CSV table of C-alpha atoms in Angstrom, one decimal:
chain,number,residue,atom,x,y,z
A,1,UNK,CA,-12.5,14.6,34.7
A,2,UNK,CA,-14.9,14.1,31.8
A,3,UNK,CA,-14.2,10.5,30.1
A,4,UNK,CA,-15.7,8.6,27.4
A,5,UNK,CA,-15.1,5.2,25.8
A,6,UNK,CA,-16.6,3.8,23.2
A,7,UNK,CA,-17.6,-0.5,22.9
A,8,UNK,CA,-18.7,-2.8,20.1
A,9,UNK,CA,-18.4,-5.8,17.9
A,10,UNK,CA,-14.7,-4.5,15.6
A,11,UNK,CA,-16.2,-6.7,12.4
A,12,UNK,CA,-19.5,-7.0,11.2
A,13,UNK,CA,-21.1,-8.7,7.7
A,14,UNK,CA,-23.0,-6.3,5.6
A,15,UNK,CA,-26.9,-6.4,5.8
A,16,UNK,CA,-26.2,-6.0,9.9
A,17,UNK,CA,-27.1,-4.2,12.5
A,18,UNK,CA,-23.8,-2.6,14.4
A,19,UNK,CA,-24.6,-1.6,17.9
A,20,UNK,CA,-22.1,1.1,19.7
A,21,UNK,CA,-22.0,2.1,23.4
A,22,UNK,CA,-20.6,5.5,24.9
A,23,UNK,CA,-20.3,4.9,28.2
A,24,UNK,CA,-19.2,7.9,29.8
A,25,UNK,CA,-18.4,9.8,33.6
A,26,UNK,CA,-17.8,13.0,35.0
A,27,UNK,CA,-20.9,14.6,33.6
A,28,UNK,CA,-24.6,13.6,34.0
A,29,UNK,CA,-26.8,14.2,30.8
A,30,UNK,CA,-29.5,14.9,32.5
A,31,UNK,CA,-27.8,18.4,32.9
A,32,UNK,CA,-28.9,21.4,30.4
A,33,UNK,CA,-27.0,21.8,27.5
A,34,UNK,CA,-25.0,18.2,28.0
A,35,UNK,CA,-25.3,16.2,24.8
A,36,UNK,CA,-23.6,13.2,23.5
A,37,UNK,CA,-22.6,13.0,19.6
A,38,UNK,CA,-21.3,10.5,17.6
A,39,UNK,CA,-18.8,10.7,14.8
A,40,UNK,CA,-17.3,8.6,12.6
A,41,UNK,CA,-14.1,8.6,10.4
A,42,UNK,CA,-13.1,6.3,7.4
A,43,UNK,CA,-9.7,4.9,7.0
A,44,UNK,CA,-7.6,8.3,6.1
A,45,UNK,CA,-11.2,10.5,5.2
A,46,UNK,CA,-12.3,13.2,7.5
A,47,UNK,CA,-14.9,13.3,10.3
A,48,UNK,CA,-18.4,12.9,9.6
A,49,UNK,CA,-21.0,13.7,12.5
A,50,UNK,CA,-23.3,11.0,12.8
A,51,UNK,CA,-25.7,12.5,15.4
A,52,UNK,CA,-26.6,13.6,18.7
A,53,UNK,CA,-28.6,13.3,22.0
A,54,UNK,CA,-29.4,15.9,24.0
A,55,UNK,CA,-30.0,16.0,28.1
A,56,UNK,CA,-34.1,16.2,26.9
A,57,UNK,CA,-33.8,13.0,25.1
A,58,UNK,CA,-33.9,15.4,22.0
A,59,UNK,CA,-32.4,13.7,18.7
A,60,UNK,CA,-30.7,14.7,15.4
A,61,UNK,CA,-29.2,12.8,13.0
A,62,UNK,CA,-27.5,13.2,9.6
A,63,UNK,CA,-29.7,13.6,7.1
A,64,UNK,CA,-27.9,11.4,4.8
A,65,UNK,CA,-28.1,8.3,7.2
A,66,UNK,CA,-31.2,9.6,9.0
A,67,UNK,CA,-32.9,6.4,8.1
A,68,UNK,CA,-30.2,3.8,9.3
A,69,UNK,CA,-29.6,5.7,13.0
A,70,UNK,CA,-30.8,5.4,16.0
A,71,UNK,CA,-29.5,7.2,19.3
A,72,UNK,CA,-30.8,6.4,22.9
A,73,UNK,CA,-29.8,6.8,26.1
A,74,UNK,CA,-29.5,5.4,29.5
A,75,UNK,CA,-28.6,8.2,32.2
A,76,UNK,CA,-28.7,5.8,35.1
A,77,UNK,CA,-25.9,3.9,33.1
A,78,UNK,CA,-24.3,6.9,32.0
A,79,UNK,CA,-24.7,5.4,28.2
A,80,UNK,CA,-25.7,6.3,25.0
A,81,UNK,CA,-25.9,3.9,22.4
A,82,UNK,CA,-25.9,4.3,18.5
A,83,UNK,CA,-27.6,1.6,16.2
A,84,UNK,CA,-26.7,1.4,12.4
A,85,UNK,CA,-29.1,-1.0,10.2
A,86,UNK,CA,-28.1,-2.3,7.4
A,87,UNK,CA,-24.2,-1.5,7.4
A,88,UNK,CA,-22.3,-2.4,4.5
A,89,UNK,CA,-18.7,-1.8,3.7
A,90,UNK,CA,-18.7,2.1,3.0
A,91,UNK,CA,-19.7,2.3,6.7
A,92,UNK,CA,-16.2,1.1,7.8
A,93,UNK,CA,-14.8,3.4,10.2
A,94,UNK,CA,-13.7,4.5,13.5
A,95,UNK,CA,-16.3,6.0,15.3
A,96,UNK,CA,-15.9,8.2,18.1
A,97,UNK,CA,-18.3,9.2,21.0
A,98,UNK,CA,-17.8,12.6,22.1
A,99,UNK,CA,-19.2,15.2,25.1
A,100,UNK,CA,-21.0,18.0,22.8
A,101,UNK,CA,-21.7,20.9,24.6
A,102,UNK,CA,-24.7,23.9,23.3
A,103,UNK,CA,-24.3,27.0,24.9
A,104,UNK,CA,-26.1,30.0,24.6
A,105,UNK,CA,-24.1,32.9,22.3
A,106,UNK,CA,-25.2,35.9,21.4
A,107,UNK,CA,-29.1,36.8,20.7
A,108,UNK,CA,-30.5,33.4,19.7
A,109,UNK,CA,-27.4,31.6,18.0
A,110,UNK,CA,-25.6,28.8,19.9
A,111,UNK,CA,-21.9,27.1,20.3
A,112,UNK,CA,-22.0,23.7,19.3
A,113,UNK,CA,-18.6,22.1,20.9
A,114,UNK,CA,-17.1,18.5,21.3
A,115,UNK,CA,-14.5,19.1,24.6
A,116,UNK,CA,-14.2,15.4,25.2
A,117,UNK,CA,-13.9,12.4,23.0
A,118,UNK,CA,-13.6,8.8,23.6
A,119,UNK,CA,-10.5,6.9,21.6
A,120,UNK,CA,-12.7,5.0,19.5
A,121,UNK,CA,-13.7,2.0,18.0
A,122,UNK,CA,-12.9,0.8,14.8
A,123,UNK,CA,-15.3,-1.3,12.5
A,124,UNK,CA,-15.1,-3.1,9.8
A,125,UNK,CA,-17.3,-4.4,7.8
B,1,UNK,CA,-26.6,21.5,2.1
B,2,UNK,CA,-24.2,23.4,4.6
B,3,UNK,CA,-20.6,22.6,3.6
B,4,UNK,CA,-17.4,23.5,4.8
B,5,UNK,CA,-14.4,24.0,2.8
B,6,UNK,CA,-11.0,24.1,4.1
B,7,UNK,CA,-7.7,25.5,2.8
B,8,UNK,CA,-5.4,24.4,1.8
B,9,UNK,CA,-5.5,21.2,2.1
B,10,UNK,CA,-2.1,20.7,3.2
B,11,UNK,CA,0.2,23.6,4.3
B,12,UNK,CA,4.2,22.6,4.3
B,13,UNK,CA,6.0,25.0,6.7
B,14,UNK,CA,8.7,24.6,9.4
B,15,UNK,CA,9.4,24.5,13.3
B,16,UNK,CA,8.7,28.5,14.0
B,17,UNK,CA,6.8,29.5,11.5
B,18,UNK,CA,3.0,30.7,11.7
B,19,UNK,CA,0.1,28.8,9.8
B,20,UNK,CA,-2.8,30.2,9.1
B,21,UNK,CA,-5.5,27.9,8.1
B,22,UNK,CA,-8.8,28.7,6.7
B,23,UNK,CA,-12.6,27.4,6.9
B,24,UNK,CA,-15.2,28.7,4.7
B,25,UNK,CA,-18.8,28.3,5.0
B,26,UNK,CA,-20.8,27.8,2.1
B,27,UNK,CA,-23.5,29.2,3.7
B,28,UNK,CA,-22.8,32.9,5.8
B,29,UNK,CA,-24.7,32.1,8.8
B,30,UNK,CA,-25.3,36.0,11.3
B,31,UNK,CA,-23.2,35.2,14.3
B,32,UNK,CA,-22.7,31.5,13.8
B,33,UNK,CA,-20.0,30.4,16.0
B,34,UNK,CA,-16.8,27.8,14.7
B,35,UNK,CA,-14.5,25.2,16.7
B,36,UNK,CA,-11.4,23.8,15.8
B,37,UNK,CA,-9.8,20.3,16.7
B,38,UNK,CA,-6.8,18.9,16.4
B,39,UNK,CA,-6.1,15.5,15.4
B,40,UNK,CA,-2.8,13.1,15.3
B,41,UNK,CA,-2.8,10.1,13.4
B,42,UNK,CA,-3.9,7.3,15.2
B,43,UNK,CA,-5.7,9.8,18.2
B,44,UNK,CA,-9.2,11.2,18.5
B,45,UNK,CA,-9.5,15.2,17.9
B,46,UNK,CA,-8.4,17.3,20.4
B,47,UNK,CA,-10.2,20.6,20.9
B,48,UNK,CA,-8.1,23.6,20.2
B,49,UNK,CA,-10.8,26.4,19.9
B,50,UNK,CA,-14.8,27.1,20.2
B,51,UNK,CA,-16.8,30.1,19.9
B,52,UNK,CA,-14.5,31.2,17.1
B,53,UNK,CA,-12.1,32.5,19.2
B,54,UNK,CA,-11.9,30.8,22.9
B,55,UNK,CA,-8.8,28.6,23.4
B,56,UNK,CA,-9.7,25.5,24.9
B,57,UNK,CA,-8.6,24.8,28.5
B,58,UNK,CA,-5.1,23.8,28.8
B,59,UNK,CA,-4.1,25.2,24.6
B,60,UNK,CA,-1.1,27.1,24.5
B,61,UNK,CA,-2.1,31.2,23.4
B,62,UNK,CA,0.0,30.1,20.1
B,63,UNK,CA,-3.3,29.0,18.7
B,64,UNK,CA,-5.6,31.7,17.8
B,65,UNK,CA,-9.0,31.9,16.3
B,66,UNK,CA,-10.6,34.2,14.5
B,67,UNK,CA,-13.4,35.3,11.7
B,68,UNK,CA,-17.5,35.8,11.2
B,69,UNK,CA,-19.4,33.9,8.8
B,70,UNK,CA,-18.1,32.7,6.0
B,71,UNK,CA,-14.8,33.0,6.9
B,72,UNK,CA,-13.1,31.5,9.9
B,73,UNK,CA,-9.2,31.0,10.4
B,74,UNK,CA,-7.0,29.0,12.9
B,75,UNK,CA,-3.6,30.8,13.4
B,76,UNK,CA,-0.6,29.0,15.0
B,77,UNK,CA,2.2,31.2,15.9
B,78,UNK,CA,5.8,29.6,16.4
B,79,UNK,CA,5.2,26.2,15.3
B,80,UNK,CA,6.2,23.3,17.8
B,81,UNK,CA,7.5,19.7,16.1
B,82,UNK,CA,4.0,18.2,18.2
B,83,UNK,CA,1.5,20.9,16.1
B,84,UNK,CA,2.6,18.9,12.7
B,85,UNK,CA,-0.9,17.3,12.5
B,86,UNK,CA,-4.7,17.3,11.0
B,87,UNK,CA,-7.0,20.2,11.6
B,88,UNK,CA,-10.7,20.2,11.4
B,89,UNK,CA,-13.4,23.4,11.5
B,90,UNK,CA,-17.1,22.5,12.9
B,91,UNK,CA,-19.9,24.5,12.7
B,92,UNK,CA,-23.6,23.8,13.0
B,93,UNK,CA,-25.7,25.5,10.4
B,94,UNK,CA,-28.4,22.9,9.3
B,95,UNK,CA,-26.8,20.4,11.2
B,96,UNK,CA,-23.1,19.8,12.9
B,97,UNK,CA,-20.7,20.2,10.0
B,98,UNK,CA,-17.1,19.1,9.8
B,99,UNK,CA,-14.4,20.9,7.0
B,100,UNK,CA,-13.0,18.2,5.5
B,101,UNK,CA,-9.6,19.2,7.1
B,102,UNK,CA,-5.8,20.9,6.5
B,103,UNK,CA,-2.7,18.9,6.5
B,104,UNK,CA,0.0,20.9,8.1
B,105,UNK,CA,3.1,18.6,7.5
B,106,UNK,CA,6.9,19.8,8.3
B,107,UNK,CA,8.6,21.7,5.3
């Protein structure tokens, strides 16, 4: 059974840095095509995809927030953790972790699927 | 940019009917591929669909998915009181995309 949960501080001040841990089981991202994505959602807005981490250590971020994101992981902990500088109240939100799966399709195109999310953690700012 | 818009934006119907909701790419991508998710207020998304068409493990064949680049749909045959909810698309074409989501409330 694939699980995630997501962990961090619920209020921060603007200016700061909000640190977010995924900590996860019943998958191992060191496996090929195992990625870990984060996504956040403002009070009644839609999903926004924040960014991913790949079983290669590969990264990709929203372009928009490209500068303020940083996504690492720790595969002996089973943990990914997102980093946000400089939040300020527009990034209020619940943000989810999620499993994201890539799989090959046909020819050279690939499905790009979230089949596991955490609950969330809510922050405001 | 790579957006994706969805329609309508809420959809009024009634226990047994079918929706049909829509997800258009602004960009046609050959063979790009497009999930669905399900979300209840106060839960996270729930995967419905992926690779346009495959039902999730465990999603009743009510839910259908169909559609090649643009245009995606989510079908939902006989409408159960638990499918009144928020519906997201996703693709990836420069970069994972969210629709910004259908409303189906009960009529």
């Amino acid at each position: 059974q694939v699980t995630l949960r997501e962990s961090g501080p619920a209020l921060m001040e603007p200016t700061q840095t909000l640190t977010l841990t995924c900590t996860f089981s019943g998958f191992s991202l060191t496996t090929g095509g195992m990625c870990v994505s984060w996504i956040r959602q403002p009070p009644g807005k839609a999903l926004e995809w924040l960014g991913r981490i790949d079983w290669d250590d590969a990264k990709y971020y929203n372009t928009s927030l490209k500068t303020r994101l940083t996504i690492s992981k720790d595969t002996s902990k089973n943990q990914v953790v997102l980093t946000m500088t400089n939040v300020d109240p527009d990034d209020t939100a619940t943000y989810f972790c999620a499993r994201l799966l890539v799989v090959p399709g046909d020819g050279a195109y690939y499905n790009y699927y979230m089949d596991a999310w955490g609950k969330g953690a809510t922050v405001t700012v | 940019e790579f957006v994706l818009t969805q329609s309508p934006g809420t959809l009024s119907l009634s226990p047994g009917d079918t929706a049909t909701l829509s997800c258009r790419a602004s960009q046609s991508i050959t063979k790009n591929y497009s999930a669905w998710y399900q979300q209840k207020y106060g839960q996270a998304p729930r995967l419905l669909i992926y690779a346009t068409s495959t039902r999730a493990t465990g999603i009743p064949d009510r839910f259908s998915g169909s559609g090649s680049g643009p245009d995606f749909t989510l079908t939902i045959s006989r409408l159960e009181p638990e499918d009144f909810a928020v519906y997201y698309c996703q693709q990836y074409g420069n970069s994972l995309t969210f629709g910004q989501g259908t409303k189906l409330e009960i009529k």
